[in-house]
């Protein structure tokens, strides 16, 4: 079976007004079918660029990007994306926000409405289907975004710092909700973050990036048992993995050694 996403020898140079900007260099990795991969790196290292390449919004300057074995040649529609801001439409109710994609695509609305309700139930939003976005908390809004990204059952879910705008407590809760959702659906996920603990807690592997131009410092195997829980962060192995990633960042000058 081919990987959900694969990048080989990928480089990306943007032509900015001030001159060329090398965002990525020599990127090689793949996300297996059903795998949860975290991409971890400092601001400006090319994380969002990786997402743009995976969704066909940008193309590599060198190397290849493929989805389920097929090279990406144009913007990909068969994909789910969740951004840091939830971009919900304020004038549409929760259910109608989740239903945007099926509506635009002219799909069977009855069938998809049931799917939308099932997804909302899966993230604990039963009873909120008819609320407007402004009636929800930040965490609830981001859950609606996740449902919207999953409604057309895309083979790959891309998440770009999805919990970055939430307060720390809501964020911790959302991490656990996402973990449970992934355990139930086993989607292939590329999860972008600059939070070391979040990256490790959620993933099977963590791809650690260097500062610009973004290269792969190391791909760290996360050999922690499932299901992960908040207490997992207190285990010896978790603490070791965090320390290992910190050392990688110190070596690359991302974190200062004290
Ligand atoms: N459209 C663009 N034009 C020029 N430079 C860009 C563009 N998009 C991103 N960059 C530059 O590429 C580098 C990587 O950006 P980005 O992928 O957004 O990083 P991250 O998401 O890790 O913060 C940054 O230096 C950024 O300024
Ligand atoms: Mg970014």
Short mmCIF file of C-alpha atoms and ligand atoms in Angstrom, two decimals:
data_model
loop_
_atom_site.label_atom_id
_atom_site.label_comp_id
_atom_site.label_asym_id
_atom_site.label_seq_id
_atom_site.Cartn_x
_atom_site.Cartn_y
_atom_site.Cartn_z
CA UNK A 1 0.00 0.00 0.00
CA UNK A 2 1.35 3.45 -0.86
CA UNK A 3 1.85 6.09 1.82
CA UNK A 4 -0.91 8.66 2.40
CA UNK A 5 1.66 11.39 1.77
CA UNK A 6 5.26 11.19 0.64
CA UNK A 7 7.90 13.83 0.03
CA UNK A 8 11.22 12.96 -1.58
CA UNK A 9 14.20 15.32 -1.77
CA UNK A 10 11.86 18.28 -1.51
CA UNK A 11 13.23 21.81 -1.59
CA UNK A 12 11.22 25.03 -1.69
CA UNK A 13 12.53 28.47 -2.58
CA UNK A 14 10.11 31.42 -2.49
CA UNK A 15 10.79 34.39 -4.74
CA UNK A 16 10.22 37.25 -2.30
CA UNK A 17 10.59 40.96 -3.17
CA UNK A 18 13.81 41.06 -1.15
CA UNK A 19 15.18 38.06 -3.05
CA UNK A 20 14.93 34.27 -2.93
CA UNK A 21 14.00 32.65 0.42
CA UNK A 22 14.97 29.02 0.89
CA UNK A 23 12.16 27.68 3.07
CA UNK A 24 12.85 23.93 2.84
CA UNK A 25 15.83 21.82 1.88
CA UNK A 26 16.26 18.07 1.37
CA UNK A 27 12.98 16.98 2.95
CA UNK A 28 12.33 13.23 2.82
CA UNK A 29 9.52 11.57 4.74
CA UNK A 30 6.19 9.86 4.32
CA UNK A 31 3.03 9.46 6.37
CA UNK A 32 1.73 5.90 6.38
CA UNK A 33 -1.92 4.96 5.98
CA UNK A 34 -3.56 5.72 9.33
CA UNK A 35 -0.42 7.23 10.82
CA UNK A 36 -0.34 10.28 13.10
CA UNK A 37 2.81 12.31 12.39
CA UNK A 38 3.67 15.52 14.24
CA UNK A 39 5.81 18.16 12.53
CA UNK A 40 7.65 20.12 15.22
CA UNK A 41 9.82 23.15 14.67
CA UNK A 42 10.42 26.82 15.48
CA UNK A 43 8.51 29.64 13.84
CA UNK A 44 9.61 30.25 10.25
CA UNK A 45 11.17 26.80 9.69
CA UNK A 46 8.78 25.90 6.89
CA UNK A 47 5.98 23.99 8.67
CA UNK A 48 3.14 25.80 6.92
CA UNK A 49 5.03 25.46 3.66
CA UNK A 50 4.93 21.67 4.12
CA UNK A 51 1.16 21.93 4.49
CA UNK A 52 0.86 24.05 1.36
CA UNK A 53 2.89 21.49 -0.57
CA UNK A 54 0.77 18.60 0.74
CA UNK A 55 -2.42 20.35 -0.36
CA UNK A 56 -1.15 21.52 -3.76
CA UNK A 57 -1.41 25.21 -2.88
CA UNK A 58 2.34 25.49 -3.48
CA UNK A 59 4.70 23.31 -5.52
CA UNK A 60 8.24 22.26 -4.65
CA UNK A 61 11.17 23.92 -6.39
CA UNK A 62 12.90 20.53 -6.38
CA UNK A 63 11.88 16.97 -5.51
CA UNK A 64 8.47 15.32 -5.48
CA UNK A 65 5.28 15.30 -3.39
CA UNK A 66 2.72 12.51 -3.77
CA UNK A 67 -0.66 11.72 -2.21
CA UNK A 68 -1.48 7.99 -2.05
CA UNK A 69 1.30 7.43 -4.58
CA UNK A 70 0.03 10.03 -7.08
CA UNK A 71 2.13 13.16 -7.77
CA UNK A 72 0.29 16.36 -6.82
CA UNK A 73 -0.31 18.47 -9.93
CA UNK A 74 -2.99 20.93 -8.77
CA UNK A 75 -4.82 22.09 -5.62
CA UNK A 76 -6.09 19.02 -3.79
CA UNK A 77 -9.77 18.99 -2.82
CA UNK A 78 -9.84 15.49 -1.34
CA UNK A 79 -8.10 16.57 1.85
CA UNK A 80 -9.09 17.97 5.27
CA UNK A 81 -7.39 21.09 6.62
CA UNK A 82 -7.69 22.74 10.04
CA UNK A 83 -5.95 26.07 10.68
CA UNK A 84 -5.09 28.01 13.84
CA UNK A 85 -8.11 30.27 13.39
CA UNK A 86 -11.32 28.37 12.90
CA UNK A 87 -12.72 30.42 9.97
CA UNK A 88 -16.32 29.44 10.74
CA UNK A 89 -19.06 31.37 8.95
CA UNK A 90 -20.75 33.40 11.69
CA UNK A 91 -24.14 33.53 9.95
CA UNK A 92 -24.43 29.76 9.61
CA UNK A 93 -25.44 27.41 12.41
CA UNK A 94 -22.99 24.74 13.61
CA UNK A 95 -24.55 21.95 11.50
CA UNK A 96 -24.60 24.19 8.40
CA UNK A 97 -20.95 25.10 8.93
CA UNK A 98 -20.03 21.40 8.94
CA UNK A 99 -22.19 20.90 5.82
CA UNK A 100 -20.43 23.53 3.67
CA UNK A 101 -18.30 21.04 1.73
CA UNK A 102 -21.09 18.56 0.86
CA UNK A 103 -23.28 21.52 -0.14
CA UNK A 104 -20.62 23.05 -2.43
CA UNK A 105 -19.90 19.65 -3.94
CA UNK A 106 -23.57 18.91 -4.56
CA UNK A 107 -23.51 15.70 -2.50
CA UNK A 108 -26.48 13.83 -1.00
CA UNK A 109 -27.51 16.26 1.77
CA UNK A 110 -29.57 13.71 3.75
CA UNK A 111 -26.69 11.26 3.94
CA UNK A 112 -24.17 13.95 4.85
CA UNK A 113 -26.38 15.55 7.43
CA UNK A 114 -26.38 12.27 9.33
CA UNK A 115 -22.58 12.08 8.96
CA UNK A 116 -22.31 15.66 10.26
CA UNK A 117 -24.45 14.82 13.29
CA UNK A 118 -22.38 11.68 13.96
CA UNK A 119 -19.11 13.65 13.77
CA UNK A 120 -20.44 16.38 16.06
CA UNK A 121 -21.46 13.65 18.53
CA UNK A 122 -17.97 12.18 18.31
CA UNK A 123 -16.45 15.47 19.52
CA UNK A 124 -19.10 16.02 22.22
CA UNK A 125 -21.20 18.65 20.44
CA UNK A 126 -24.57 16.89 20.42
CA UNK A 127 -27.18 19.52 21.26
CA UNK A 128 -25.16 22.35 19.68
CA UNK A 129 -26.13 21.66 16.05
CA UNK A 130 -28.44 24.71 15.84
CA UNK A 131 -26.23 27.18 17.72
CA UNK A 132 -24.38 29.99 15.96
CA UNK A 133 -20.55 30.12 16.21
CA UNK A 134 -20.64 33.16 18.54
CA UNK A 135 -22.55 31.04 21.07
CA UNK A 136 -19.61 28.59 21.36
CA UNK A 137 -16.31 28.68 23.28
CA UNK A 138 -12.98 28.72 21.40
CA UNK A 139 -12.48 24.99 21.96
CA UNK A 140 -15.98 24.15 20.73
CA UNK A 141 -15.48 26.28 17.61
CA UNK A 142 -12.26 24.44 16.80
CA UNK A 143 -14.09 21.12 17.23
CA UNK A 144 -16.63 22.28 14.64
CA UNK A 145 -13.70 23.08 12.30
CA UNK A 146 -12.35 19.57 12.76
CA UNK A 147 -15.78 18.08 11.91
CA UNK A 148 -15.96 20.28 8.83
CA UNK A 149 -12.53 19.05 7.72
CA UNK A 150 -13.56 15.40 8.17
CA UNK A 151 -17.09 15.44 6.72
CA UNK A 152 -16.10 14.35 3.19
CA UNK A 153 -13.97 11.54 4.68
CA UNK A 154 -10.60 12.71 3.30
CA UNK A 155 -7.76 10.19 3.43
CA UNK A 156 -5.43 12.78 4.97
CA UNK A 157 -6.04 15.42 7.63
CA UNK A 158 -3.65 18.40 7.74
CA UNK A 159 -3.61 20.48 10.92
CA UNK A 160 -1.61 23.72 11.20
CA UNK A 161 -1.18 24.69 14.88
CA UNK A 162 -4.92 24.07 15.36
CA UNK A 163 -4.89 24.78 19.10
CA UNK A 164 -2.48 27.73 19.00
CA UNK A 165 -5.18 30.31 19.67
CA UNK A 166 -6.71 28.49 22.67
CA UNK A 167 -5.94 29.01 26.35
CA UNK A 168 -3.66 26.40 27.96
CA UNK A 169 -6.38 24.41 29.75
CA UNK A 170 -8.72 24.25 26.75
CA UNK A 171 -5.73 23.33 24.66
CA UNK A 172 -4.86 20.35 26.86
CA UNK A 173 -8.44 19.14 26.65
CA UNK A 174 -8.56 19.54 22.86
CA UNK A 175 -5.36 17.51 22.54
CA UNK A 176 -7.05 14.61 24.35
CA UNK A 177 -10.22 15.00 22.25
CA UNK A 178 -8.18 14.89 19.05
CA UNK A 179 -6.34 11.81 20.31
CA UNK A 180 -9.61 9.97 20.99
CA UNK A 181 -10.99 11.03 17.61
CA UNK A 182 -7.87 9.71 15.89
CA UNK A 183 -8.03 6.40 17.80
CA UNK A 184 -11.62 5.96 16.60
CA UNK A 185 -11.15 7.05 12.98
CA UNK A 186 -7.47 6.17 12.34
CA UNK A 187 -7.13 8.93 9.77
CA UNK A 188 -3.69 9.75 8.42
CA UNK A 189 -2.78 13.02 10.12
CA UNK A 190 -0.04 15.59 9.63
CA UNK A 191 -0.12 17.72 12.77
CA UNK A 192 1.97 20.90 12.77
CA UNK A 193 2.94 22.45 16.10
CA UNK A 194 5.75 24.23 17.93
CA UNK A 195 4.74 22.62 21.25
CA UNK A 196 7.08 19.74 22.16
CA UNK A 197 4.72 18.01 24.63
CA UNK A 198 1.70 18.25 22.35
CA UNK A 199 3.72 16.88 19.41
CA UNK A 200 4.87 13.86 21.40
CA UNK A 201 1.62 13.12 23.24
CA UNK A 202 -0.39 12.83 20.01
CA UNK A 203 1.97 11.20 17.57
CA UNK A 204 3.42 7.88 16.54
CA UNK A 205 6.42 9.76 15.12
CA UNK A 206 7.62 13.34 15.55
CA UNK A 207 9.48 14.99 12.69
CA UNK A 208 11.76 17.58 14.29
CA UNK A 209 12.82 20.44 12.02
CA UNK A 210 15.82 22.75 12.05
CA UNK A 211 15.54 26.56 11.70
CA UNK A 212 15.33 27.98 8.17
CA UNK A 213 16.05 26.57 5.74
CA UNK A 214 13.89 23.84 7.23
CA UNK A 215 15.62 20.49 7.21
CA UNK A 216 14.82 17.32 9.12
CA UNK A 217 16.84 17.23 12.34
CA UNK A 218 15.46 13.80 13.25
CA UNK A 219 12.32 11.71 13.03
CA UNK A 220 11.66 10.51 16.59
CA UNK A 221 9.70 7.29 17.18
CA UNK A 222 7.21 7.77 20.02
CA UNK A 223 7.02 4.35 21.65
CA UNK A 224 4.38 5.27 24.24
CA UNK A 225 1.37 2.95 24.64
CA UNK A 226 -2.18 3.91 23.56
CA UNK A 227 -4.50 5.37 24.61
CA UNK A 228 -2.39 8.30 25.74
CA UNK A 229 -3.69 10.24 28.74
CA UNK A 230 -2.69 13.45 30.52
CA UNK A 231 -0.86 11.18 33.01
CA UNK A 232 1.25 9.86 30.13
CA UNK A 233 3.15 13.15 30.40
CA UNK A 234 4.30 12.12 33.88
CA UNK A 235 5.82 8.82 32.74
CA UNK A 236 9.58 8.36 32.57
CA UNK A 237 9.55 7.57 28.85
CA UNK A 238 7.59 10.73 28.01
CA UNK A 239 10.01 12.87 30.01
CA UNK A 240 12.95 11.18 28.23
CA UNK A 241 11.43 11.89 24.81
CA UNK A 242 10.85 15.56 25.70
CA UNK A 243 14.47 15.84 26.89
CA UNK A 244 15.69 14.20 23.68
CA UNK A 245 13.82 16.74 21.51
CA UNK A 246 15.04 19.63 23.68
CA UNK A 247 18.62 18.48 23.13
CA UNK A 248 18.02 18.37 19.36
CA UNK A 249 16.76 21.97 19.51
CA UNK A 250 19.74 23.03 21.64
CA UNK A 251 22.12 21.47 19.14
CA UNK A 252 20.48 23.44 16.32
CA UNK A 253 20.40 26.70 18.26
CA UNK A 254 16.60 26.79 18.59
CA UNK A 255 16.77 26.53 22.38
CA UNK A 256 19.50 28.04 24.50
CA UNK A 257 21.29 25.81 26.96
CA UNK A 258 21.27 27.08 30.57
N1 LIG B 1 4.59 33.19 -0.06
C1 LIG B 1 5.80 33.41 0.47
N2 LIG B 1 6.68 34.26 -0.12
C2 LIG B 1 7.91 34.48 0.40
N3 LIG B 1 8.38 33.88 1.53
C3 LIG B 1 7.55 33.04 2.17
C4 LIG B 1 6.22 32.77 1.69
N4 LIG B 1 5.64 31.89 2.53
C5 LIG B 1 6.54 31.64 3.50
N5 LIG B 1 7.69 32.32 3.29
C6 LIG B 1 8.93 32.27 4.10
O1 LIG B 1 9.34 30.92 4.20
C7 LIG B 1 9.78 30.60 5.50
C8 LIG B 1 8.92 29.47 6.08
O2 LIG B 1 7.61 29.94 6.31
P1 LIG B 1 6.45 29.04 6.93
O3 LIG B 1 6.34 27.79 6.13
O4 LIG B 1 5.23 29.88 7.06
O5 LIG B 1 7.06 28.69 8.38
P2 LIG B 1 6.34 28.20 9.73
O6 LIG B 1 4.95 27.74 9.39
O7 LIG B 1 7.22 27.09 10.23
O8 LIG B 1 6.36 29.36 10.66
C9 LIG B 1 9.69 31.89 6.31
O9 LIG B 1 10.95 32.50 6.29
C10 LIG B 1 8.69 32.70 5.54
O10 LIG B 1 8.91 34.09 5.70
MG1 LIG B 2 3.10 28.33 10.15
#
